[in-house]
Each structure stands twice: as C-alpha cells, then as structure tokens.
Amino acid sequence: MARWMKSLAAAAGIAALASSVAVSGASADAISDIKGRGKLIVGVKADYAPYGFLDSSGKIVGIEPELAQDVADVLDADLELVPVVSSNRMQFLEQGKIDLMIATMTDRNDRREVVQIVDPNYYSSGTNILTKGNFAKWEDLKGAPVCGIQGAFYNRKTSEEFGAEIVAFKGTAEALTALKQNRCVAFVYDDSFIVSRLGDPDWEGWKMPLPTIDDAPWGLAVKKGEDAFAMLMSGMIVKWHVSGRILELESKYGLEQTPFAKKMHQAFLDFNPSIER
Amino acid sequence: MKRAPVFHGETDLPVLLPAARRLARRAERERLAGGPLPRLKARHGLWLLAILLLSAGVAQAQADAQVKESVITAIFKWMPVLLQGFIFNIAISFLAMVIGTAVGAVLGLMQISLLPPVRFGSWFVTQFFRNAPWLVLLFFCMFLLPFEFDLGFATIPFPDWVKATIGLALPVMANVSEIVRGAVQSLPSGQWEAAESLAFSRRQTLWEIILPQCVKRMLPPWMNLYAILTMATVLASIVGVSEMMTQTGRALAAENRPELLIPFYSFVLICFFAYCYPIAVWTRRLERRYQVKL
C-alpha cells in the first residue's frame, strides 16, 4: 500500500514537472503582424562593439541597430531592439519574441535548419589573433595559452587543429584584460574586431600576424516559414550592398572596410546597374 | 576552596576548550557592546570602496590621462545604466522571495501532513528543487516558458526577467519548505502532547500553538536565504536578462578599455554590499532576540 502510494506520488511529481508549457505566439505572417502592431522587433547584440553596443544612456547603437532601423523605415514601423546573446538568439526567433535577428550570427548549415537565414549574406568575418608574439602560422600556437570568448565556434578549431590551449572568457573586456596581464599569448577573435583594436593607441605594438582563416559569412534570420518576410529582407540586403550602406556604416563606426563588403558592393553594382542610374 | 564562577560558554571540564574560549570572548565583547556584533562589518564595505578607488587609481595610471576620461568619470557616466540593472536585481530577488515563500510555506506544511501521498509528494518536490543547481532551473525556465500567454481575449507578456524570477523562485520555494518543516520539527514534542491533552484539534494545534512559535525560528534562516537569493540574481546575466552584471558587461564592451574592468566590477560589489549588509545586520539582531530558550 505505502509502496505504491510512494511511487504514485513520485510519478505525480515528475508529471507535474514535465508538463512544461509549450505555447508560442501565434503568427500568420510576420509582415502583417508588424504592420498590425506598428512595431518591428529586432534582436541585436548589445555587447559586441561596434556591431551592437550600449551607449551611456542605455540605448543600443551600432552597425546592426542602424540596419534594423533601415528595415523599420521600409516597413513604416517603429523599431524595438531586443538585446540577445548567442545562446538565446535562435530561441527568441523561434518563439516569435523577435521578428528579425541581426546578431553577428555566422551562417552555418545546422543553424539554417532551425531558423530561416536570408540570402545573400550581409557581412562576413574571419578568424585571426591579436598578439605581441612572433607567430607566422597557426600551427605555431601549439601548446600556447590563447584567450577566447565563450561560445565562439572557432575556439574548438583553434584548440583541436592547432593545439592551442583556449582560455575562454565571458566578454571581450575580460579577454583583453587577461591578454594584457599576460595570462595568454594571443586573443583569437573576429578579424574585423582585431583590426579596429589595432587602430587604437592603447594597442600599439600589437599585431595580427596570421593569415585570416574561416572567412565565414554572417546571416540575418527570420522565423522558419516566413517566406514573404525573408524575400523582403533579401531585397533589403541587396539594397544595402548596391548602395554601399555596409561600407558606409563600417567607416562611420571606425572599422576598416572589409573585403567582403567591398566585394559584395562590386558584385551587386554589376548585377543591378539600374539602381545607380 | 572558592571556585571561580563559570560563565556562559566556559567550562571547567576539558571539553572543546578552544571554541568555548572563543565564544566566551565574543560573548564578553557583546556584553560590553550591549548588543550583538555582526560578523559582516561595515568596514568590509570600506575595504570594497578602497579596492574600487585603488583599482580606479591603477587603471588611471595605466590609461593615457590626457586623451581619455578618468575612470571615476566613466563609472559616473555609466551609473544610470548600471543602477537601472541593479533595480532589476532587487525586483527579481523581491518577487522570487514572495513567490517562493508563499508556495514554499504551503509545501512545507504539506511535508508534515498526516496523509502519506501528500507528504511524499511534497517531500519529493522539495528535495528535487533543493538539490537542483539554480542555474539549471533558470535555464529551464528561460527556454521552456513562453514569452507571452495568449488567453484568447488578452495577451499577457512574459518578459525575460519574469521568467528569471520564476526560475529563482523554485529553489527558494524548496528551501522555504525545508525551513518550515525544520522549524515545526524543532519544537519539542511536549508542545504537541500538551495541546492534545487540552483537546486541541490538529489544525488548532498547528495554527494556534506550533506555527506562532515557529515564525521567530524561521525568520533568521529566511532572511539569510533572501541575502543569498539577492546575490544569486546575477546568475540571470547568463541567460541574457538586462540586470546589473549584464549591463556591466555591455558597458565594458562599449567602452573597450580593459583597465575599466576591475573598477566596474568593484562598483557592482559595492552596490550589492550596500544592499545586503543591512540585511545581515538585521538578521543577526533577530537571531539574537529570538534565541531559543526552552
């Protein structure tokens, strides 16, 4: 008697725990939803200067928020920015919490299965290191402690293929502090970020000596199945490339113009010359 | 032969002498002070402040003083953003405590129920949530709860910080449940027997005799739990809630000046200290007042 009651109670407890709610906001079509509420909700990074960062009034600014503003202008809607991090950005999109995600996400096939990444890619960056040491090739990092950011996909490659020992940090500020304190010999990160650091007088004498690897495109994404919205975003990205908007924003935020943005600008000029007329 | 008087915490038997002496010295000091002495002292806050100023000074020395604004100015500039985050921390801790206490009290009373299924069920839930890592519970709540509830006629938004509140309320609930159960069981059985002999029903005994005596025993551990919870709210930064820790990280990312790292985090420490220290003092005071005398 007592025994089956005990197991029954345990089962009931487990059932209560397992019955987690799985409700999601119903949405028929993202564009009509956005027009209906008069507000476009975009997920952007808030800790990734200069792509998305806070200004001292607490507002999110940067390259990606400006791109989001362009989309809102086209849709004639207000813009709401939701700060996301790598671990929750795709979930937010799936749940319908954000309409659009422009959050420095590398375009990868496994991610394409979860969210709808819009073609063409709007940006691209590769992996490189910031260091004071003499490294000529990636293999030279073997056995050396290298700082990285938690959750970055190239950490694994750097450690497994090149044999470096990754010391992962929460944010760039922590990692750069560790680098300056000699807790690691190099910092492995996006090359565009490293280039922007090299221009800073604080980092005089530091360099980016290795060939950039893994030049991977970034994809902005909409919820899976939002084909109409994805088409609209494709058009937006083409427009950005044609007009040189990305290059302009790179210059505005103190980045070197990346080869990818230049290449896309050229490619789309040829592709659609009528815009320039 | 006249024997020396034996004070509280002192003995003429050779047992546990070191601790007894230490306790006696402490009791002596407290008698002189006329009240309990908190173990966490205000001067600890001063130390933290000193660390902040020192780190700010070091950072200042590292920075190029002419080109860049001073570290104190930087903290001042970001203060509204950081303090806004801190308000989130307090709101989360407060709400999680209210929810956790309300549910946990019921769960604790269920644990002393006479019905075996109720007792085992609540025991299981309590043990489950008490022994699960807080961060894991937080992750579950973040990703399993919807961001809004559609009730048909109205949509209730369910922002991140509310989800974090629920995630933190679960372990609080389990701990409160144990505090309640422990307090009830710590009362000597004589209380129950006396009540029974006076023909009190079980409910009357519980409500009118047992629980009133429990409240004062539960208060200090309950406040300790609150202080721990407050400090645990920074866990929400890992799941992306815009609380103080997150905002600090973002401010640092925006500033892009590694030398600001220590001063900024010291500022966070000071904020939490300033909030939790009075709670610690108050807890000690209550512990003293409600010391068990049976």
Tab-separated table of N, CA and C in Angstrom, chain A residues 2 5-6 9-10 13-14 17 20-26 46-49 53-58 83 85 87-88 91-92 95-97 170 172-174 176-177 180 193 197 200 202-203, chain B residues 68 77-78 80-81 84 116-117 120-121 124-125 128-129 142-150 159-160 163 237-240 242 245 247 249-254 256-259 261-262 265:
chain	number	residue	atom	x	y	z
A	2	ALA	N	1.679	1.347	1.050
A	2	ALA	CA	2.538	2.530	1.172
A	2	ALA	C	3.484	2.622	-0.003
A	5	MET	N	1.804	3.889	-3.153
A	5	MET	CA	1.478	5.303	-2.957
A	5	MET	C	2.721	6.174	-3.152
A	6	LYS	N	3.814	5.642	-2.647
A	6	LYS	CA	5.073	6.377	-2.775
A	6	LYS	C	5.441	6.558	-4.245
A	9	ALA	N	3.103	8.963	-5.893
A	9	ALA	CA	3.435	10.350	-5.570
A	9	ALA	C	4.629	10.818	-6.375
A	10	ALA	N	5.624	9.941	-6.475
A	10	ALA	CA	6.816	10.293	-7.240
A	10	ALA	C	6.448	10.538	-8.697
A	13	GLY	N	4.693	13.773	-9.115
A	13	GLY	CA	5.648	14.876	-9.027
A	13	GLY	C	6.382	15.069	-10.333
A	14	ILE	N	6.837	13.952	-10.889
A	14	ILE	CA	7.575	14.032	-12.147
A	14	ILE	C	6.678	14.565	-13.252
A	17	LEU	N	6.296	18.195	-13.063
A	17	LEU	CA	7.475	18.916	-13.511
A	17	LEU	C	7.592	18.897	-15.031
A	20	SER	N	5.721	20.986	-18.763
A	20	SER	CA	6.112	22.368	-19.022
A	20	SER	C	5.327	22.879	-20.221
A	21	VAL	N	4.989	24.126	-20.143
A	21	VAL	CA	4.136	24.693	-21.173
A	21	VAL	C	4.937	24.932	-22.445
A	22	ALA	N	4.324	24.628	-23.557
A	22	ALA	CA	4.993	24.902	-24.819
A	22	ALA	C	4.057	25.691	-25.717
A	23	VAL	N	3.779	26.896	-25.299
A	23	VAL	CA	2.908	27.764	-26.081
A	23	VAL	C	3.778	28.752	-26.830
A	24	SER	N	3.425	29.086	-28.014
A	24	SER	CA	4.165	30.139	-28.690
A	24	SER	C	3.178	31.094	-29.326
A	25	GLY	N	3.633	32.329	-29.486
A	25	GLY	CA	2.754	33.342	-30.047
A	25	GLY	C	2.315	32.951	-31.448
A	26	ALA	N	1.026	32.952	-31.660
A	26	ALA	CA	0.521	32.594	-32.975
A	26	ALA	C	0.814	33.708	-33.956
A	46	ALA	N	24.162	43.354	-27.805
A	46	ALA	CA	24.357	44.589	-27.038
A	46	ALA	C	25.741	44.606	-26.399
A	47	ASP	N	26.538	43.594	-26.704
A	47	ASP	CA	27.849	43.531	-26.052
A	47	ASP	C	28.951	43.281	-27.093
A	48	TYR	N	28.733	43.805	-28.281
A	48	TYR	CA	29.645	43.466	-29.363
A	48	TYR	C	29.939	44.735	-30.155
A	49	ALA	N	30.751	45.615	-29.550
A	49	ALA	CA	31.096	46.848	-30.235
A	49	ALA	C	31.955	46.511	-31.452
A	53	PHE	N	26.094	47.746	-29.454
A	53	PHE	CA	26.590	48.004	-28.096
A	53	PHE	C	25.746	49.083	-27.443
A	54	LEU	N	25.913	49.257	-26.139
A	54	LEU	CA	25.142	50.246	-25.406
A	54	LEU	C	25.845	51.594	-25.471
A	55	ASP	N	25.058	52.662	-25.568
A	55	ASP	CA	25.663	53.957	-25.286
A	55	ASP	C	25.352	54.270	-23.823
A	56	SER	N	25.910	55.375	-23.299
A	56	SER	CA	25.816	55.545	-21.849
A	56	SER	C	24.404	55.887	-21.389
A	57	SER	N	23.473	56.116	-22.313
A	57	SER	CA	22.093	56.317	-21.875
A	57	SER	C	21.342	54.988	-21.831
A	58	GLY	N	22.039	53.906	-22.150
A	58	GLY	CA	21.402	52.597	-22.083
A	58	GLY	C	20.745	52.177	-23.387
A	83	PRO	N	17.973	43.052	-26.843
A	83	PRO	CA	19.333	42.515	-26.769
A	83	PRO	C	19.316	40.987	-26.705
A	85	VAL	N	21.842	37.258	-26.842
A	85	VAL	CA	23.189	36.690	-26.770
A	85	VAL	C	23.198	35.429	-27.624
A	87	SER	N	23.483	32.427	-27.052
A	87	SER	CA	22.779	31.231	-26.597
A	87	SER	C	21.268	31.359	-26.696
A	88	ASN	N	20.721	32.561	-26.863
A	88	ASN	CA	19.256	32.641	-26.910
A	88	ASN	C	18.695	33.242	-28.197
A	91	GLN	N	16.397	30.868	-30.241
A	91	GLN	CA	15.176	30.562	-29.489
A	91	GLN	C	14.193	31.724	-29.545
A	92	PHE	N	14.714	32.952	-29.411
A	92	PHE	CA	13.826	34.119	-29.442
A	92	PHE	C	13.092	34.189	-30.772
A	95	GLN	N	10.450	31.415	-30.930
A	95	GLN	CA	9.307	31.698	-30.072
A	95	GLN	C	8.456	32.824	-30.625
A	96	GLY	N	9.020	33.594	-31.555
A	96	GLY	CA	8.279	34.741	-32.069
A	96	GLY	C	8.472	35.980	-31.219
A	97	LYS	N	9.403	35.918	-30.310
A	97	LYS	CA	9.654	37.085	-29.467
A	97	LYS	C	10.279	38.231	-30.261
A	170	LYS	N	33.991	35.586	-20.707
A	170	LYS	CA	32.607	35.963	-20.955
A	170	LYS	C	32.511	37.028	-22.047
A	172	THR	N	34.602	40.481	-24.358
A	172	THR	CA	35.878	40.934	-24.899
A	172	THR	C	36.693	41.701	-23.859
A	173	ALA	N	35.990	42.470	-22.997
A	173	ALA	CA	36.723	43.254	-21.991
A	173	ALA	C	37.541	42.343	-21.091
A	174	GLU	N	36.916	41.243	-20.646
A	174	GLU	CA	37.608	40.301	-19.766
A	174	GLU	C	38.785	39.656	-20.499
A	176	LEU	N	40.468	40.761	-23.132
A	176	LEU	CA	41.556	41.690	-23.430
A	176	LEU	C	42.352	42.018	-22.164
A	177	THR	N	41.647	42.095	-21.014
A	177	THR	CA	42.360	42.312	-19.756
A	177	THR	C	43.327	41.170	-19.496
A	180	LYS	N	46.324	41.471	-21.679
A	180	LYS	CA	47.283	42.475	-21.226
A	180	LYS	C	48.031	42.024	-19.977
A	193	PHE	N	37.129	42.914	-35.676
A	193	PHE	CA	37.277	43.481	-34.338
A	193	PHE	C	38.752	43.761	-34.044
A	197	ARG	N	40.804	47.269	-33.143
A	197	ARG	CA	41.653	47.462	-31.957
A	197	ARG	C	43.036	47.988	-32.351
A	200	ASP	N	43.808	51.575	-32.318
A	200	ASP	CA	43.755	52.258	-31.030
A	200	ASP	C	45.170	52.434	-30.474
A	202	ASP	N	46.157	52.449	-27.549
A	202	ASP	CA	46.379	51.507	-26.446
A	202	ASP	C	47.047	50.220	-26.905
A	203	TRP	N	46.846	49.887	-28.144
A	203	TRP	CA	47.315	48.582	-28.631
A	203	TRP	C	48.497	48.739	-29.568
B	68	LYS	N	41.995	60.254	-22.423
B	68	LYS	CA	40.778	59.560	-22.018
B	68	LYS	C	40.188	60.135	-20.754
B	77	LYS	N	29.424	58.124	-15.585
B	77	LYS	CA	28.681	58.199	-16.836
B	77	LYS	C	27.758	56.988	-16.996
B	78	TRP	N	28.272	55.823	-16.610
B	78	TRP	CA	27.505	54.593	-16.811
B	78	TRP	C	26.598	54.269	-15.625
B	80	PRO	N	23.789	55.477	-14.329
B	80	PRO	CA	22.343	55.271	-14.515
B	80	PRO	C	22.033	53.908	-15.129
B	81	VAL	N	22.819	53.516	-16.125
B	81	VAL	CA	22.590	52.227	-16.776
B	81	VAL	C	22.802	51.090	-15.785
B	84	GLN	N	20.127	51.037	-13.035
B	84	GLN	CA	18.880	50.509	-13.596
B	84	GLN	C	18.912	48.985	-13.570
B	116	PRO	N	0.079	10.173	3.778
B	116	PRO	CA	1.349	9.779	3.137
B	116	PRO	C	1.523	10.308	1.719
B	117	PRO	N	0.500	10.254	0.830
B	117	PRO	CA	0.762	10.739	-0.542
B	117	PRO	C	1.140	12.207	-0.556
B	120	PHE	N	4.739	12.496	0.871
B	120	PHE	CA	5.804	12.034	-0.036
B	120	PHE	C	5.903	12.920	-1.268
B	121	GLY	N	4.729	13.320	-1.782
B	121	GLY	CA	4.740	14.186	-2.966
B	121	GLY	C	5.484	15.477	-2.697
B	124	PHE	N	9.121	14.948	-2.237
B	124	PHE	CA	9.841	14.750	-3.499
B	124	PHE	C	10.105	16.079	-4.196
B	125	VAL	N	9.059	16.910	-4.293
B	125	VAL	CA	9.215	18.207	-4.966
B	125	VAL	C	10.279	19.045	-4.250
B	128	PHE	N	13.705	17.651	-4.862
B	128	PHE	CA	14.108	17.850	-6.253
B	128	PHE	C	14.644	19.261	-6.463
B	129	PHE	N	13.865	20.252	-6.051
B	129	PHE	CA	14.263	21.635	-6.335
B	129	PHE	C	15.365	22.119	-5.413
B	142	MET	N	13.904	29.764	-18.604
B	142	MET	CA	14.122	30.706	-19.694
B	142	MET	C	13.648	30.128	-21.014
B	143	PHE	N	13.926	28.858	-21.229
B	143	PHE	CA	13.696	28.320	-22.564
B	143	PHE	C	12.434	27.487	-22.685
B	144	LEU	N	11.803	27.143	-21.561
B	144	LEU	CA	10.572	26.364	-21.666
B	144	LEU	C	9.330	27.224	-21.519
B	145	LEU	N	9.438	28.338	-20.789
B	145	LEU	CA	8.256	29.182	-20.632
B	145	LEU	C	8.075	30.029	-21.894
B	146	PRO	N	6.846	30.257	-22.320
B	146	PRO	CA	6.612	31.106	-23.488
B	146	PRO	C	6.870	32.561	-23.131
B	147	PHE	N	7.109	33.391	-24.156
B	147	PHE	CA	7.382	34.795	-23.877
B	147	PHE	C	6.096	35.585	-23.684
B	148	GLU	N	4.957	34.976	-24.065
B	148	GLU	CA	3.670	35.606	-23.761
B	148	GLU	C	2.608	34.521	-23.662
B	149	PHE	N	1.603	34.785	-22.832
B	149	PHE	CA	0.485	33.864	-22.703
B	149	PHE	C	-0.692	34.426	-23.475
B	150	ASP	N	-1.256	33.608	-24.358
B	150	ASP	CA	-2.407	34.046	-25.127
B	150	ASP	C	-3.655	33.511	-24.444
B	159	PRO	N	8.042	38.823	-19.929
B	159	PRO	CA	9.432	39.194	-20.267
B	159	PRO	C	10.460	38.311	-19.555
B	160	ASP	N	11.682	38.426	-20.007
B	160	ASP	CA	12.777	37.598	-19.504
B	160	ASP	C	12.938	37.651	-18.000
B	163	LYS	N	10.587	35.538	-16.187
B	163	LYS	CA	10.962	34.121	-16.271
B	163	LYS	C	12.102	33.821	-15.310
B	237	SER	N	22.278	37.004	-15.525
B	237	SER	CA	23.063	37.598	-16.611
B	237	SER	C	23.440	36.547	-17.645
B	238	ILE	N	23.578	35.296	-17.194
B	238	ILE	CA	23.988	34.247	-18.119
B	238	ILE	C	22.888	33.944	-19.125
B	239	VAL	N	21.636	34.145	-18.717
B	239	VAL	CA	20.547	33.882	-19.653
B	239	VAL	C	20.057	35.154	-20.326
B	240	GLY	N	20.799	36.247	-20.189
B	240	GLY	CA	20.530	37.424	-21.013
B	240	GLY	C	19.555	38.435	-20.443
B	242	SER	N	18.637	41.791	-18.600
B	242	SER	CA	19.434	43.018	-18.538
B	242	SER	C	19.632	43.486	-17.100
B	245	MET	N	24.819	42.804	-13.773
B	245	MET	CA	26.012	42.127	-14.289
B	245	MET	C	26.047	42.213	-15.822
B	247	GLN	N	24.541	44.456	-17.696
B	247	GLN	CA	24.758	45.840	-18.104
B	247	GLN	C	26.225	46.222	-17.939
B	249	GLY	N	28.770	44.180	-18.207
B	249	GLY	CA	29.479	43.575	-19.332
B	249	GLY	C	29.309	44.383	-20.602
B	250	ARG	N	28.072	44.866	-20.813
B	250	ARG	CA	27.806	45.641	-22.022
B	250	ARG	C	28.525	46.980	-21.982
B	251	ALA	N	28.513	47.611	-20.804
B	251	ALA	CA	29.204	48.893	-20.670
B	251	ALA	C	30.693	48.701	-20.961
B	252	LEU	N	31.250	47.605	-20.444
B	252	LEU	CA	32.676	47.349	-20.678
B	252	LEU	C	32.941	47.101	-22.157
B	253	ALA	N	32.015	46.370	-22.797
B	253	ALA	CA	32.196	46.101	-24.233
B	253	ALA	C	32.142	47.394	-25.027
B	254	ALA	N	31.247	48.306	-24.612
B	254	ALA	CA	31.117	49.556	-25.344
B	254	ALA	C	32.332	50.444	-25.120
B	256	ASN	N	35.363	49.436	-24.298
B	256	ASN	CA	36.536	48.820	-24.902
B	256	ASN	C	37.838	49.269	-24.259
B	257	ARG	N	37.808	49.414	-22.940
B	257	ARG	CA	39.019	49.809	-22.231
B	257	ARG	C	39.255	48.785	-21.125
B	258	PRO	N	40.168	47.853	-21.355
B	258	PRO	CA	40.378	46.775	-20.385
B	258	PRO	C	40.660	47.271	-18.966
B	259	GLU	N	41.261	48.463	-18.825
B	259	GLU	CA	41.614	48.897	-17.480
B	259	GLU	C	40.381	49.242	-16.642
B	261	LEU	N	37.854	47.282	-16.245
B	261	LEU	CA	37.226	46.043	-15.794
B	261	LEU	C	37.097	45.971	-14.276
B	262	ILE	N	38.222	46.103	-13.573
B	262	ILE	CA	38.205	45.948	-12.113
B	262	ILE	C	37.387	47.055	-11.448
B	265	TYR	N	33.607	46.238	-11.936
B	265	TYR	CA	33.104	45.125	-11.137
B	265	TYR	C	33.161	45.445	-9.648
